[in-house]
PDB file of N, CA and C in Angstrom:
ATOM      1  N   MET A   1       0.418  -1.326   0.099  1.00 64.00           N
ATOM      2  CA  MET A   1      -0.129  -0.320   0.281  1.00 64.00           C
ATOM      3  C   MET A   1       0.753   1.439   0.130  1.00 64.00           C
ATOM      4  N   ASP A   2       2.469   0.833   0.798  1.00 74.00           N
ATOM      5  CA  ASP A   2       2.971   2.423   1.091  1.00 74.00           C
ATOM      6  C   ASP A   2       3.555   2.359  -0.607  1.00 74.00           C
ATOM      7  N   ALA A   3       4.200   1.858  -1.408  1.00 69.00           N
ATOM      8  CA  ALA A   3       4.567   1.565  -2.431  1.00 69.00           C
ATOM      9  C   ALA A   3       3.877   0.735  -3.277  1.00 69.00           C
ATOM     10  N   PRO A   4       2.643   1.488  -4.397  1.00 71.00           N
ATOM     11  CA  PRO A   4       1.964   1.060  -5.429  1.00 71.00           C
ATOM     12  C   PRO A   4       2.834   0.537  -6.995  1.00 71.00           C
ATOM     13  N   GLU A   5       3.531   1.230  -6.605  1.00 73.00           N
ATOM     14  CA  GLU A   5       4.216   1.465  -8.057  1.00 73.00           C
ATOM     15  C   GLU A   5       4.864  -0.007  -8.101  1.00 73.00           C
ATOM     16  N   ARG A   6       5.621  -0.637  -6.609  1.00 65.00           N
ATOM     17  CA  ARG A   6       6.057  -2.040  -6.204  1.00 65.00           C
ATOM     18  C   ARG A   6       5.892  -3.131  -6.940  1.00 65.00           C
ATOM     19  N   ALA A   7       6.568  -4.208  -7.798  1.00 64.00           N
ATOM     20  CA  ALA A   7       6.433  -5.122  -8.736  1.00 64.00           C
ATOM     21  C   ALA A   7       5.243  -6.372  -7.923  1.00 64.00           C
ATOM     22  N   TRP A   8       5.045  -7.109  -8.205  1.00 61.00           N
ATOM     23  CA  TRP A   8       4.103  -8.452  -7.239  1.00 61.00           C
ATOM     24  C   TRP A   8       4.344  -9.074  -7.749  1.00 61.00           C
ATOM     25  N   LYS A   9       4.222 -10.040  -7.545  1.00 64.00           N
ATOM     26  CA  LYS A   9       4.368 -11.329  -7.185  1.00 64.00           C
ATOM     27  C   LYS A   9       3.800 -11.973  -8.678  1.00 64.00           C
ATOM     28  N   SER A  10       3.977 -12.705  -9.220  1.00 72.00           N
ATOM     29  CA  SER A  10       3.907 -13.432 -10.168  1.00 72.00           C
ATOM     30  C   SER A  10       3.270 -14.857 -10.319  1.00 72.00           C
ATOM     31  N   ALA A  11       2.424 -15.141  -8.938  1.00 79.00           N
ATOM     32  CA  ALA A  11       2.354 -16.592  -8.598  1.00 79.00           C
ATOM     33  C   ALA A  11       2.235 -16.268  -7.256  1.00 79.00           C
ATOM     34  N   ALA A  12       0.594 -17.349  -6.866  1.00 82.00           N
ATOM     35  CA  ALA A  12      -0.069 -17.007  -5.304  1.00 82.00           C
ATOM     36  C   ALA A  12       0.934 -19.216  -5.336  1.00 82.00           C
ATOM     37  N   PHE A  13       0.957 -19.340  -3.443  1.00 85.00           N
ATOM     38  CA  PHE A  13       1.911 -20.129  -3.279  1.00 85.00           C
ATOM     39  C   PHE A  13       0.780 -20.480  -2.336  1.00 85.00           C
ATOM     40  N   SER A  14       0.355 -21.918  -2.199  1.00 88.00           N
ATOM     41  CA  SER A  14      -0.153 -22.724  -0.663  1.00 88.00           C
ATOM     42  C   SER A  14      -0.468 -23.506  -0.698  1.00 88.00           C
ATOM     43  N   GLN A  15      -0.461 -24.631   0.379  1.00 90.00           N
ATOM     44  CA  GLN A  15      -0.197 -26.203   0.716  1.00 90.00           C
ATOM     45  C   GLN A  15      -2.145 -26.233   1.763  1.00 90.00           C
ATOM     46  N   TYR A  16      -2.226 -27.505   1.531  1.00 91.00           N
ATOM     47  CA  TYR A  16      -3.191 -27.625   1.182  1.00 91.00           C
ATOM     48  C   TYR A  16      -2.791 -29.531   2.268  1.00 91.00           C
ATOM     49  N   PRO A  17      -3.108 -29.958   3.361  1.00 92.00           N
ATOM     50  CA  PRO A  17      -2.893 -31.360   4.096  1.00 92.00           C
ATOM     51  C   PRO A  17      -4.425 -32.401   3.213  1.00 92.00           C
ATOM     52  N   ARG A  18      -3.653 -34.144   3.156  1.00 89.00           N
ATOM     53  CA  ARG A  18      -4.371 -34.925   2.837  1.00 89.00           C
ATOM     54  C   ARG A  18      -3.884 -35.680   3.938  1.00 89.00           C
ATOM     55  N   GLY A  19      -4.079 -36.847   4.627  1.00 88.00           N
ATOM     56  CA  GLY A  19      -3.392 -37.520   4.779  1.00 88.00           C
ATOM     57  C   GLY A  19      -2.157 -37.684   5.032  1.00 88.00           C
ATOM     58  N   GLU A  20      -1.275 -37.746   4.716  1.00 88.00           N
ATOM     59  CA  GLU A  20       0.035 -37.789   4.929  1.00 88.00           C
ATOM     60  C   GLU A  20       1.222 -37.084   4.509  1.00 88.00           C
ATOM     61  N   ALA A  21       0.252 -36.855   2.818  1.00 91.00           N
ATOM     62  CA  ALA A  21       0.658 -36.116   1.906  1.00 91.00           C
ATOM     63  C   ALA A  21       0.657 -34.324   2.572  1.00 91.00           C
ATOM     64  N   MET A  22       1.474 -33.890   1.871  1.00 91.00           N
ATOM     65  CA  MET A  22       0.900 -32.430   1.557  1.00 91.00           C
ATOM     66  C   MET A  22       1.510 -32.103   0.204  1.00 91.00           C
ATOM     67  N   GLY A  23      -0.226 -30.924   0.232  1.00 92.00           N
ATOM     68  CA  GLY A  23      -0.100 -30.593  -1.824  1.00 92.00           C
ATOM     69  C   GLY A  23       0.094 -29.014  -1.448  1.00 92.00           C
ATOM     70  N   TYR A  24       1.206 -28.524  -2.304  1.00 90.00           N
ATOM     71  CA  TYR A  24       2.062 -27.111  -2.717  1.00 90.00           C
ATOM     72  C   TYR A  24       2.126 -27.004  -3.854  1.00 90.00           C
ATOM     73  N   SER A  25       0.926 -26.289  -3.636  1.00 92.00           N
ATOM     74  CA  SER A  25       0.248 -25.322  -5.047  1.00 92.00           C
ATOM     75  C   SER A  25       0.716 -24.135  -5.568  1.00 92.00           C
ATOM     76  N   MET A  26       0.923 -23.449  -6.134  1.00 90.00           N
ATOM     77  CA  MET A  26       1.223 -22.085  -7.201  1.00 90.00           C
ATOM     78  C   MET A  26       0.247 -21.405  -8.415  1.00 90.00           C
ATOM     79  N   ARG A  27      -0.198 -20.969  -8.160  1.00 91.00           N
ATOM     80  CA  ARG A  27      -0.969 -20.547  -8.838  1.00 91.00           C
ATOM     81  C   ARG A  27      -0.911 -19.360  -9.861  1.00 91.00           C
ATOM     82  N   THR A  28      -1.072 -18.959 -11.216  1.00 89.00           N
ATOM     83  CA  THR A  28      -0.752 -18.196 -12.072  1.00 89.00           C
ATOM     84  C   THR A  28      -1.993 -17.470 -12.737  1.00 89.00           C
ATOM     85  N   PRO A  29      -2.120 -16.485 -13.218  1.00 89.00           N
ATOM     86  CA  PRO A  29      -3.058 -15.741 -13.734  1.00 89.00           C
ATOM     87  C   PRO A  29      -3.724 -17.128 -14.866  1.00 89.00           C
ATOM     88  N   ARG A  30      -2.561 -18.197 -14.941  1.00 92.00           N
ATOM     89  CA  ARG A  30      -4.078 -18.524 -16.347  1.00 92.00           C
ATOM     90  C   ARG A  30      -3.577 -20.278 -15.666  1.00 92.00           C
ATOM     91  N   TYR A  31      -3.156 -21.034 -14.522  1.00 94.00           N
ATOM     92  CA  TYR A  31      -2.376 -22.096 -14.014  1.00 94.00           C
ATOM     93  C   TYR A  31      -2.965 -22.542 -12.715  1.00 94.00           C
ATOM     94  N   ARG A  32      -2.429 -23.710 -12.519  1.00 94.00           N
ATOM     95  CA  ARG A  32      -2.914 -24.566 -11.089  1.00 94.00           C
ATOM     96  C   ARG A  32      -1.820 -24.812 -11.293  1.00 94.00           C
ATOM     97  N   TYR A  33      -1.226 -25.389 -10.595  1.00 94.00           N
ATOM     98  CA  TYR A  33       0.430 -26.308 -10.627  1.00 94.00           C
ATOM     99  C   TYR A  33       0.469 -26.730  -8.579  1.00 94.00           C
ATOM    100  N   THR A  34      -0.106 -27.944  -9.284  1.00 94.00           N
ATOM    101  CA  THR A  34       0.691 -28.608  -7.581  1.00 94.00           C
ATOM    102  C   THR A  34       1.153 -29.944  -7.703  1.00 94.00           C
ATOM    103  N   GLU A  35       2.082 -29.583  -6.299  1.00 92.00           N
ATOM    104  CA  GLU A  35       2.555 -31.929  -6.426  1.00 92.00           C
ATOM    105  C   GLU A  35       2.083 -31.512  -4.970  1.00 92.00           C
ATOM    106  N   TRP A  36       2.350 -33.234  -4.631  1.00 93.00           N
ATOM    107  CA  TRP A  36       1.892 -33.884  -3.727  1.00 93.00           C
ATOM    108  C   TRP A  36       3.312 -34.362  -3.283  1.00 93.00           C
ATOM    109  N   LEU A  37       3.350 -34.301  -1.545  1.00 89.00           N
ATOM    110  CA  LEU A  37       4.578 -34.830  -0.865  1.00 89.00           C
ATOM    111  C   LEU A  37       4.264 -35.230  -0.443  1.00 89.00           C
ATOM    112  N   GLU A  38       5.375 -36.596   0.302  1.00 89.00           N
ATOM    113  CA  GLU A  38       5.418 -37.173   1.862  1.00 89.00           C
ATOM    114  C   GLU A  38       6.527 -37.133   2.147  1.00 89.00           C
ATOM    115  N   PRO A  39       6.893 -36.897   3.137  1.00 84.00           N
ATOM    116  CA  PRO A  39       8.635 -36.455   4.194  1.00 84.00           C
ATOM    117  C   PRO A  39       9.076 -37.606   3.551  1.00 84.00           C
ATOM    118  N   GLY A  40      10.145 -36.815   2.792  1.00 84.00           N
ATOM    119  CA  GLY A  40      11.132 -38.714   2.099  1.00 84.00           C
ATOM    120  C   GLY A  40      10.668 -38.844   1.312  1.00 84.00           C
ATOM    121  N   LYS A  41       9.981 -39.155   0.800  1.00 86.00           N
ATOM    122  CA  LYS A  41       9.477 -40.209  -0.409  1.00 86.00           C
ATOM    123  C   LYS A  41       9.582 -39.671  -1.647  1.00 86.00           C
ATOM    124  N   GLU A  42       9.515 -40.149  -3.240  1.00 83.00           N
ATOM    125  CA  GLU A  42       9.532 -39.269  -3.905  1.00 83.00           C
ATOM    126  C   GLU A  42       8.543 -38.763  -3.725  1.00 83.00           C
ATOM    127  N   PRO A  43       7.896 -37.701  -5.189  1.00 81.00           N
ATOM    128  CA  PRO A  43       6.019 -36.770  -5.152  1.00 81.00           C
ATOM    129  C   PRO A  43       5.359 -37.467  -5.563  1.00 81.00           C
ATOM    130  N   LEU A  44       4.118 -38.290  -5.185  1.00 91.00           N
ATOM    131  CA  LEU A  44       2.753 -38.498  -5.269  1.00 91.00           C
ATOM    132  C   LEU A  44       2.713 -38.652  -6.581  1.00 91.00           C
ATOM    133  N   GLY A  45       2.224 -37.113  -7.046  1.00 92.00           N
ATOM    134  CA  GLY A  45       1.690 -36.641  -8.534  1.00 92.00           C
ATOM    135  C   GLY A  45       1.776 -35.228  -8.352  1.00 92.00           C
ATOM    136  N   VAL A  46       1.367 -35.093  -9.438  1.00 94.00           N
ATOM    137  CA  VAL A  46       1.116 -33.405  -9.423  1.00 94.00           C
ATOM    138  C   VAL A  46      -0.320 -32.707 -10.002  1.00 94.00           C
ATOM    139  N   GLU A  47      -0.703 -31.840 -10.164  1.00 95.00           N
ATOM    140  CA  GLU A  47      -2.289 -31.647 -10.870  1.00 95.00           C
ATOM    141  C   GLU A  47      -0.951 -30.652 -12.031  1.00 95.00           C
ATOM    142  N   LEU A  48      -2.532 -29.908 -12.886  1.00 96.00           N
ATOM    143  CA  LEU A  48      -2.080 -29.231 -13.992  1.00 96.00           C
ATOM    144  C   LEU A  48      -3.949 -28.770 -14.169  1.00 96.00           C
ATOM    145  N   TYR A  49      -4.186 -27.259 -13.930  1.00 97.00           N
ATOM    146  CA  TYR A  49      -5.970 -26.207 -14.191  1.00 97.00           C
ATOM    147  C   TYR A  49      -5.161 -25.291 -15.039  1.00 97.00           C
ATOM    148  N   ASP A  50      -6.276 -25.599 -16.081  1.00 96.00           N
ATOM    149  CA  ASP A  50      -6.049 -24.133 -16.720  1.00 96.00           C
ATOM    150  C   ASP A  50      -7.186 -23.667 -16.829  1.00 96.00           C
ATOM    151  N   HIS A  51      -6.997 -22.666 -15.999  1.00 93.00           N
ATOM    152  CA  HIS A  51      -8.811 -21.745 -15.794  1.00 93.00           C
ATOM    153  C   HIS A  51      -8.848 -20.668 -17.000  1.00 93.00           C
ATOM    154  N   VAL A  52      -8.292 -20.546 -17.626  1.00 95.00           N
ATOM    155  CA  VAL A  52      -8.499 -19.905 -18.598  1.00 95.00           C
ATOM    156  C   VAL A  52      -9.556 -20.771 -19.409  1.00 95.00           C
ATOM    157  N   VAL A  53      -9.440 -22.498 -19.680  1.00 94.00           N
ATOM    158  CA  VAL A  53     -10.542 -23.354 -19.702  1.00 94.00           C
ATOM    159  C   VAL A  53     -11.507 -23.568 -19.281  1.00 94.00           C
ATOM    160  N   ASP A  54     -10.945 -23.742 -17.972  1.00 96.00           N
ATOM    161  CA  ASP A  54     -11.621 -24.536 -16.999  1.00 96.00           C
ATOM    162  C   ASP A  54     -11.089 -23.999 -15.040  1.00 96.00           C
ATOM    163  N   PRO A  55     -12.501 -23.223 -14.896  1.00 93.00           N
ATOM    164  CA  PRO A  55     -12.223 -22.093 -14.603  1.00 93.00           C
ATOM    165  C   PRO A  55     -12.713 -23.001 -13.163  1.00 93.00           C
ATOM    166  N   GLY A  56     -13.571 -24.451 -13.266  1.00 95.00           N
ATOM    167  CA  GLY A  56     -14.145 -24.694 -12.283  1.00 95.00           C
ATOM    168  C   GLY A  56     -12.897 -26.442 -11.606  1.00 95.00           C
ATOM    169  N   GLU A  57     -12.053 -25.972 -12.090  1.00 94.00           N
ATOM    170  CA  GLU A  57     -10.020 -27.093 -12.453  1.00 94.00           C
ATOM    171  C   GLU A  57     -11.146 -28.479 -11.764  1.00 94.00           C
ATOM    172  N   THR A  58     -12.151 -29.018 -13.316  1.00 95.00           N
ATOM    173  CA  THR A  58     -12.284 -29.356 -13.199  1.00 95.00           C
ATOM    174  C   THR A  58     -11.749 -30.871 -14.270  1.00 95.00           C
ATOM    175  N   ALA A  59     -10.713 -30.684 -14.764  1.00 96.00           N
ATOM    176  CA  ALA A  59      -9.844 -31.740 -15.763  1.00 96.00           C
ATOM    177  C   ALA A  59      -8.612 -31.533 -15.032  1.00 96.00           C
ATOM    178  N   ASN A  60      -8.222 -32.542 -15.098  1.00 97.00           N
ATOM    179  CA  ASN A  60      -6.256 -32.681 -14.741  1.00 97.00           C
ATOM    180  C   ASN A  60      -5.514 -32.657 -15.719  1.00 97.00           C
ATOM    181  N   LEU A  61      -4.693 -31.441 -16.233  1.00 96.00           N
ATOM    182  CA  LEU A  61      -4.189 -31.948 -17.643  1.00 96.00           C
ATOM    183  C   LEU A  61      -3.108 -32.466 -17.695  1.00 96.00           C
ATOM    184  N   ALA A  62      -2.407 -32.965 -15.879  1.00 95.00           N
ATOM    185  CA  ALA A  62      -0.694 -33.005 -15.821  1.00 95.00           C
ATOM    186  C   ALA A  62      -0.496 -33.866 -17.120  1.00 95.00           C
ATOM    187  N   ALA A  63      -1.442 -35.044 -17.113  1.00 95.00           N
ATOM    188  CA  ALA A  63      -0.468 -35.837 -18.383  1.00 95.00           C
ATOM    189  C   ALA A  63      -0.606 -35.725 -19.926  1.00 95.00           C
ATOM    190  N   ARG A  64      -1.480 -34.476 -20.172  1.00 96.00           N
ATOM    191  CA  ARG A  64      -1.384 -34.441 -21.445  1.00 96.00           C
ATOM    192  C   ARG A  64      -0.575 -32.843 -21.582  1.00 96.00           C
ATOM    193  N   TYR A  65      -0.532 -32.036 -20.834  1.00 94.00           N
ATOM    194  CA  TYR A  65       0.759 -31.380 -20.905  1.00 94.00           C
ATOM    195  C   TYR A  65       2.715 -31.534 -20.642  1.00 94.00           C
ATOM    196  N   PRO A  66       3.135 -32.467 -20.802  1.00 94.00           N
ATOM    197  CA  PRO A  66       3.915 -32.675 -20.234  1.00 94.00           C
ATOM    198  C   PRO A  66       5.236 -31.121 -19.814  1.00 94.00           C
ATOM    199  N   GLU A  67       5.182 -30.128 -21.442  1.00 93.00           N
ATOM    200  CA  GLU A  67       5.714 -29.211 -21.224  1.00 93.00           C
ATOM    201  C   GLU A  67       5.560 -28.270 -20.289  1.00 93.00           C
ATOM    202  N   ILE A  68       4.190 -28.080 -19.933  1.00 92.00           N
ATOM    203  CA  ILE A  68       3.945 -27.306 -19.435  1.00 92.00           C
ATOM    204  C   ILE A  68       4.261 -27.313 -17.997  1.00 92.00           C
ATOM    205  N   ILE A  69       4.675 -29.138 -17.562  1.00 92.00           N
ATOM    206  CA  ILE A  69       4.585 -28.658 -15.907  1.00 92.00           C
ATOM    207  C   ILE A  69       5.206 -29.013 -16.068  1.00 92.00           C
ATOM    208  N   ARG A  70       7.131 -29.030 -16.761  1.00 92.00           N
ATOM    209  CA  ARG A  70       7.891 -29.532 -16.786  1.00 92.00           C
ATOM    210  C   ARG A  70       8.475 -27.468 -16.402  1.00 92.00           C
ATOM    211  N   LYS A  71       7.787 -26.508 -17.335  1.00 90.00           N
ATOM    212  CA  LYS A  71       8.087 -25.157 -16.843  1.00 90.00           C
ATOM    213  C   LYS A  71       7.447 -25.010 -15.612  1.00 90.00           C
ATOM    214  N   MET A  72       6.306 -25.169 -14.957  1.00 88.00           N
ATOM    215  CA  MET A  72       6.001 -25.173 -13.797  1.00 88.00           C
ATOM    216  C   MET A  72       6.624 -26.008 -13.153  1.00 88.00           C
ATOM    217  N   GLU A  73       7.126 -26.237 -12.387  1.00 87.00           N
ATOM    218  CA  GLU A  73       7.717 -27.316 -11.875  1.00 87.00           C
ATOM    219  C   GLU A  73       9.185 -27.036 -11.770  1.00 87.00           C
ATOM    220  N   THR A  74       9.481 -26.225 -12.778  1.00 86.00           N
ATOM    221  CA  THR A  74      10.910 -25.188 -12.920  1.00 86.00           C
ATOM    222  C   THR A  74      10.928 -24.368 -12.131  1.00 86.00           C
ATOM    223  N   TRP A  75       9.885 -23.540 -12.717  1.00 83.00           N
ATOM    224  CA  TRP A  75       9.602 -22.198 -11.803  1.00 83.00           C
ATOM    225  C   TRP A  75       8.847 -22.133 -10.611  1.00 83.00           C
ATOM    226  N   PHE A  76       8.272 -23.661  -9.915  1.00 81.00           N
ATOM    227  CA  PHE A  76       7.763 -23.054  -9.257  1.00 81.00           C
ATOM    228  C   PHE A  76       9.181 -23.435  -7.798  1.00 81.00           C
ATOM    229  N   GLN A  77      10.002 -24.522  -8.711  1.00 79.00           N
ATOM    230  CA  GLN A  77      11.841 -24.988  -7.055  1.00 79.00           C
ATOM    231  C   GLN A  77      11.987 -23.427  -7.556  1.00 79.00           C
ATOM    232  N   GLU A  78      12.332 -23.019  -8.693  1.00 77.00           N
ATOM    233  CA  GLU A  78      13.412 -21.516  -8.376  1.00 77.00           C
ATOM    234  C   GLU A  78      12.275 -20.648  -7.777  1.00 77.00           C
ATOM    235  N   THR A  79      11.080 -20.421  -7.513  1.00 71.00           N
ATOM    236  CA  THR A  79      10.848 -19.433  -6.594  1.00 71.00           C
ATOM    237  C   THR A  79       9.869 -19.954  -5.682  1.00 71.00           C
ATOM    238  N   ARG A  80      10.075 -20.816  -5.051  1.00 62.00           N
ATOM    239  CA  ARG A  80       9.387 -21.420  -2.964  1.00 62.00           C
ATOM    240  C   ARG A  80      10.764 -21.161  -3.161  1.00 62.00           C
ATOM    241  N   THR A  81      10.846 -21.529  -1.679  1.00 56.00           N
ATOM    242  CA  THR A  81      12.284 -21.694  -0.775  1.00 56.00           C
ATOM    243  C   THR A  81      11.572 -22.726   0.180  1.00 56.00           C
ATOM    244  N   GLU A  82      12.760 -23.714   0.606  1.00 49.00           N
ATOM    245  CA  GLU A  82      12.505 -24.756   1.529  1.00 49.00           C
ATOM    246  C   GLU A  82      11.848 -23.484   2.936  1.00 49.00           C
ATOM    247  N   SER A  83      12.275 -23.074   3.848  1.00 41.00           N
ATOM    248  CA  SER A  83      11.836 -21.897   4.593  1.00 41.00           C
ATOM    249  C   SER A  83       9.523 -21.899   4.292  1.00 41.00           C
ATOM    250  N   ALA A  84       9.813 -22.190   3.314  1.00 50.00           N
ATOM    251  CA  ALA A  84       8.213 -21.874   2.478  1.00 50.00           C
ATOM    252  C   ALA A  84       7.202 -23.328   3.444  1.00 50.00           C
ATOM    253  N   LEU A  85       8.188 -24.210   2.557  1.00 51.00           N
ATOM    254  CA  LEU A  85       7.644 -25.402   3.430  1.00 51.00           C
ATOM    255  C   LEU A  85       6.894 -25.872   4.562  1.00 51.00           C
ATOM    256  N   TYR A  86       6.170 -25.339   5.109  1.00 47.00           N
ATOM    257  CA  TYR A  86       5.403 -25.764   6.660  1.00 47.00           C
ATOM    258  C   TYR A  86       4.669 -26.697   7.133  1.00 47.00           C
ATOM    259  N   PRO A  87       5.328 -27.550   7.714  1.00 50.00           N
ATOM    260  CA  PRO A  87       4.127 -28.853   7.922  1.00 50.00           C
ATOM    261  C   PRO A  87       2.895 -28.367   8.590  1.00 50.00           C
ATOM    262  N   ILE A  88       1.910 -29.619   8.628  1.00 46.00           N
ATOM    263  CA  ILE A  88       0.659 -28.834   9.166  1.00 46.00           C
ATOM    264  C   ILE A  88       0.575 -30.037  10.155  1.00 46.00           C
ATOM    265  N   SER A  89       0.057 -29.722  11.280  1.00 47.00           N
ATOM    266  CA  SER A  89      -0.450 -31.247  12.288  1.00 47.00           C
ATOM    267  C   SER A  89      -1.653 -31.152  11.147  1.00 47.00           C
ATOM    268  N   THR A  90      -2.549 -32.556  10.932  1.00 47.00           N
ATOM    269  CA  THR A  90      -3.420 -32.831  10.140  1.00 47.00           C
ATOM    270  C   THR A  90      -4.324 -33.466  12.392  1.00 47.00           C
ATOM    271  N   SER A  91      -3.725 -33.648  13.193  1.00 48.00           N
ATOM    272  CA  SER A  91      -3.991 -34.280  14.434  1.00 48.00           C
ATOM    273  C   SER A  91      -5.037 -33.285  15.073  1.00 48.00           C
ATOM    274  N   GLY A  92      -5.740 -33.013  15.683  1.00 44.00           N
ATOM    275  CA  GLY A  92      -6.474 -32.518  16.868  1.00 44.00           C
ATOM    276  C   GLY A  92      -5.924 -31.896  17.414  1.00 44.00           C
TER     277      GLY A  92
END
């Protein structure tokens, strides 16, 4: 608010627990890319949604667009930091 001319981030990041896994998402103006991870294991899977053609996120396009997945994965790894990956307890 103090510096409206300041550059904004080009994506928003979030995380969501599902059982033992944690989903880490990056939302750009067009896509939402999500990686599902469990501590100490290989990634469980990825999701890719195109908000231009599917704003309701009904079709995971990850298998159809490996080139976009590679770009999003690289961008995601470059823009997040390990300190941004906070564990969330799913127990009450």
